[in-house]
Amino acid sequence: AAGDKTPEEIRRDFQKVKEAYECLSDPQQREIYDGLGSLGTKFINNPQAAMDPHTLLENLAKSSFCDRTKLFTVVLLLTLLVLMQPILICAKIDQDLKGVGILADSSWAAILTPLWFLDAVFLFLFTSAKVVGITIKF
């Protein structure tokens, strides 16, 4: 019964009802909720708060081997793309100054292609988020 609840439990229940009402009364929030659920809605509205390490690790442990492999591959590729750029630039400058080496004869366009690729990916992600109506907060 309602009389058996402590004020803290009543406050918590009220907060849940309030969040549900706010989510369901806004058509955009409701669409996100229908597609991603309550955790997806929390992540879209406040990504930093939704990044609880314990929850992320728990979800990772519950995921299938195929999903973990996909995630590991994506993280590995992004890491390689991010780290490859400064290494290539430094190697190109070093070999240009010495006048010898594999990269000394290559063009700067070939060296900067991974950076342009990353820029294109981020531009696509930000514009598609804007089209969907998701606000990205930094």
mmCIF file of C-alpha atoms in Angstrom:
data_model
loop_
_atom_site.group_PDB
_atom_site.id
_atom_site.type_symbol
_atom_site.label_atom_id
_atom_site.label_comp_id
_atom_site.label_asym_id
_atom_site.label_seq_id
_atom_site.Cartn_x
_atom_site.Cartn_y
_atom_site.Cartn_z
ATOM 1 C CA ALA A 1 0.000 0.000 0.000
ATOM 2 C CA ALA A 2 1.028 3.630 -0.425
ATOM 3 C CA GLY A 3 1.141 4.160 3.353
ATOM 4 C CA ASP A 4 3.882 1.544 3.695
ATOM 5 C CA LYS A 5 6.338 3.495 1.556
ATOM 6 C CA THR A 6 8.977 5.773 3.003
ATOM 7 C CA PRO A 7 9.169 9.407 1.842
ATOM 8 C CA GLU A 8 12.320 8.525 -0.125
ATOM 9 C CA GLU A 9 10.509 5.730 -2.011
ATOM 10 C CA ILE A 10 7.575 8.046 -2.734
ATOM 11 C CA ARG A 11 9.977 10.730 -3.994
ATOM 12 C CA ARG A 12 11.743 8.171 -6.228
ATOM 13 C CA ASP A 13 8.416 6.907 -7.641
ATOM 14 C CA PHE A 14 7.276 10.476 -8.325
ATOM 15 C CA GLN A 15 10.555 11.224 -10.107
ATOM 16 C CA LYS A 16 10.079 8.148 -12.345
ATOM 17 C CA VAL A 17 6.528 9.193 -13.219
ATOM 18 C CA LYS A 18 7.700 12.750 -13.922
ATOM 19 C CA GLU A 19 10.488 11.520 -16.248
ATOM 20 C CA ALA A 20 8.051 9.213 -18.054
ATOM 21 C CA TYR A 21 5.564 12.058 -18.550
ATOM 22 C CA GLU A 22 8.269 14.398 -19.869
ATOM 23 C CA CYS A 23 9.504 11.733 -22.277
ATOM 24 C CA LEU A 24 6.081 10.693 -23.564
ATOM 25 C CA SER A 25 4.699 14.231 -23.889
ATOM 26 C CA ASP A 26 7.488 15.295 -26.279
ATOM 27 C CA PRO A 27 7.058 13.630 -29.727
ATOM 28 C CA GLN A 28 10.802 13.682 -30.434
ATOM 29 C CA GLN A 29 11.654 12.129 -27.054
ATOM 30 C CA ARG A 30 8.896 9.557 -27.521
ATOM 31 C CA GLU A 31 10.318 8.544 -30.908
ATOM 32 C CA ILE A 32 13.772 8.087 -29.358
ATOM 33 C CA TYR A 33 12.216 6.101 -26.495
ATOM 34 C CA ASP A 34 10.301 3.871 -28.923
ATOM 35 C CA GLY A 35 13.480 3.140 -30.871
ATOM 36 C CA LEU A 36 16.085 2.909 -28.118
ATOM 37 C CA GLY A 37 14.226 2.482 -24.826
ATOM 38 C CA SER A 38 14.811 4.339 -21.580
ATOM 39 C CA LEU A 39 18.591 3.798 -21.529
ATOM 40 C CA GLY A 40 18.832 5.088 -25.102
ATOM 41 C CA THR A 41 16.827 8.169 -24.174
ATOM 42 C CA LYS A 42 19.102 8.861 -21.206
ATOM 43 C CA PHE A 43 22.178 8.387 -23.406
ATOM 44 C CA ILE A 44 20.902 10.748 -26.123
ATOM 45 C CA ASN A 45 19.909 13.456 -23.616
ATOM 46 C CA ASN A 46 23.020 13.242 -21.426
ATOM 47 C CA PRO A 47 25.795 10.995 -22.803
ATOM 48 C CA GLN A 48 28.176 11.611 -19.887
ATOM 49 C CA ALA A 49 25.681 10.479 -17.254
ATOM 50 C CA ALA A 50 24.770 7.365 -19.246
ATOM 51 C CA MET A 51 28.402 6.237 -19.437
ATOM 52 C CA ASP A 52 28.544 4.439 -16.125
ATOM 53 C CA PRO A 53 31.573 2.105 -16.433
ATOM 54 C CA HIS A 54 29.920 -0.665 -14.434
ATOM 55 C CA THR A 55 26.845 -0.620 -16.678
ATOM 56 C CA LEU A 56 28.977 -0.570 -19.810
ATOM 57 C CA LEU A 57 31.055 -3.532 -18.654
ATOM 58 C CA GLU A 58 27.940 -5.427 -17.583
ATOM 59 C CA ASN A 59 26.350 -4.861 -20.991
ATOM 60 C CA LEU A 60 29.575 -5.888 -22.706
ATOM 61 C CA ALA A 61 29.739 -9.097 -20.658
ATOM 62 C CA LYS A 62 26.126 -9.937 -21.560
ATOM 63 C CA SER A 63 26.624 -9.285 -25.278
ATOM 64 C CA SER A 64 27.306 -12.052 -27.771
ATOM 65 C CA PHE A 65 30.767 -12.990 -28.998
ATOM 66 C CA CYS A 66 29.910 -11.553 -32.418
ATOM 67 C CA ASP A 67 28.903 -8.181 -30.926
ATOM 68 C CA ARG A 68 32.043 -8.031 -28.780
ATOM 69 C CA THR A 69 34.167 -8.840 -31.834
ATOM 70 C CA LYS A 70 32.479 -6.068 -33.844
ATOM 71 C CA LEU A 71 33.001 -3.575 -31.030
ATOM 72 C CA PHE A 72 36.650 -4.575 -30.596
ATOM 73 C CA THR A 73 37.237 -4.261 -34.356
ATOM 74 C CA VAL A 74 35.673 -0.800 -34.536
ATOM 75 C CA VAL A 75 37.657 0.441 -31.523
ATOM 76 C CA LEU A 76 40.871 -1.026 -32.940
ATOM 77 C CA LEU A 77 40.326 0.549 -36.366
ATOM 78 C CA LEU A 78 39.493 3.962 -34.911
ATOM 79 C CA THR A 79 42.556 3.803 -32.661
ATOM 80 C CA LEU A 80 44.764 2.905 -35.618
ATOM 81 C CA LEU A 81 43.297 5.719 -37.716
ATOM 82 C CA VAL A 82 43.841 8.255 -34.944
ATOM 83 C CA LEU A 83 47.389 7.121 -34.174
ATOM 84 C CA MET A 84 48.424 6.583 -37.789
ATOM 85 C CA GLN A 85 47.991 10.235 -38.751
ATOM 86 C CA PRO A 86 50.620 11.835 -36.481
ATOM 87 C CA ILE A 87 53.027 8.964 -37.172
ATOM 88 C CA LEU A 88 52.698 9.408 -40.937
ATOM 89 C CA ILE A 89 53.110 13.187 -40.725
ATOM 90 C CA CYS A 90 56.209 12.921 -38.524
ATOM 91 C CA ALA A 91 57.730 10.238 -40.759
ATOM 92 C CA LYS A 92 57.023 12.310 -43.893
ATOM 93 C CA ILE A 93 58.635 15.440 -42.409
ATOM 94 C CA ASP A 94 61.630 13.457 -41.166
ATOM 95 C CA GLN A 95 62.180 11.794 -44.532
ATOM 96 C CA ASP A 96 61.652 15.073 -46.414
ATOM 97 C CA LEU A 97 64.360 16.718 -44.291
ATOM 98 C CA LYS A 98 66.757 13.813 -44.897
ATOM 99 C CA GLY A 99 65.787 13.552 -48.566
ATOM 100 C CA VAL A 100 65.590 9.759 -48.490
ATOM 101 C CA GLY A 101 62.944 7.234 -47.542
ATOM 102 C CA ILE A 102 59.720 5.715 -48.772
ATOM 103 C CA LEU A 103 57.598 8.715 -47.754
ATOM 104 C CA ALA A 104 59.971 11.335 -49.174
ATOM 105 C CA ASP A 105 58.622 10.660 -52.681
ATOM 106 C CA SER A 106 54.955 10.422 -51.659
ATOM 107 C CA SER A 107 52.575 13.334 -51.905
ATOM 108 C CA TRP A 108 51.066 15.138 -48.934
ATOM 109 C CA ALA A 109 47.618 14.205 -50.252
ATOM 110 C CA ALA A 110 48.419 10.529 -49.689
ATOM 111 C CA ILE A 111 49.681 11.292 -46.178
ATOM 112 C CA LEU A 112 46.624 13.349 -45.230
ATOM 113 C CA THR A 113 44.016 10.935 -46.665
ATOM 114 C CA PRO A 114 43.354 9.179 -43.314
ATOM 115 C CA LEU A 115 42.711 12.566 -41.677
ATOM 116 C CA TRP A 116 40.319 13.540 -44.450
ATOM 117 C CA PHE A 117 38.573 10.191 -44.063
ATOM 118 C CA LEU A 118 38.063 10.779 -40.327
ATOM 119 C CA ASP A 119 36.808 14.304 -41.013
ATOM 120 C CA ALA A 120 34.297 12.925 -43.522
ATOM 121 C CA VAL A 121 33.083 10.308 -41.023
ATOM 122 C CA PHE A 122 32.603 12.908 -38.272
ATOM 123 C CA LEU A 123 30.886 15.289 -40.686
ATOM 124 C CA PHE A 124 28.520 12.502 -41.735
ATOM 125 C CA LEU A 125 27.761 11.575 -38.113
ATOM 126 C CA PHE A 126 27.093 15.170 -37.061
ATOM 127 C CA THR A 127 24.921 15.967 -40.072
ATOM 128 C CA SER A 128 22.928 12.744 -39.737
ATOM 129 C CA ALA A 129 22.423 13.492 -36.031
ATOM 130 C CA LYS A 130 21.234 16.979 -36.971
ATOM 131 C CA VAL A 131 18.818 15.563 -39.562
ATOM 132 C CA VAL A 132 17.381 13.138 -37.007
ATOM 133 C CA GLY A 133 17.111 16.008 -34.542
ATOM 134 C CA ILE A 134 19.636 14.840 -31.965
ATOM 135 C CA THR A 135 21.574 17.597 -30.247
ATOM 136 C CA ILE A 136 25.198 16.686 -29.603
ATOM 137 C CA LYS A 137 26.464 18.278 -26.395
ATOM 138 C CA PHE A 138 30.137 18.669 -25.585
#
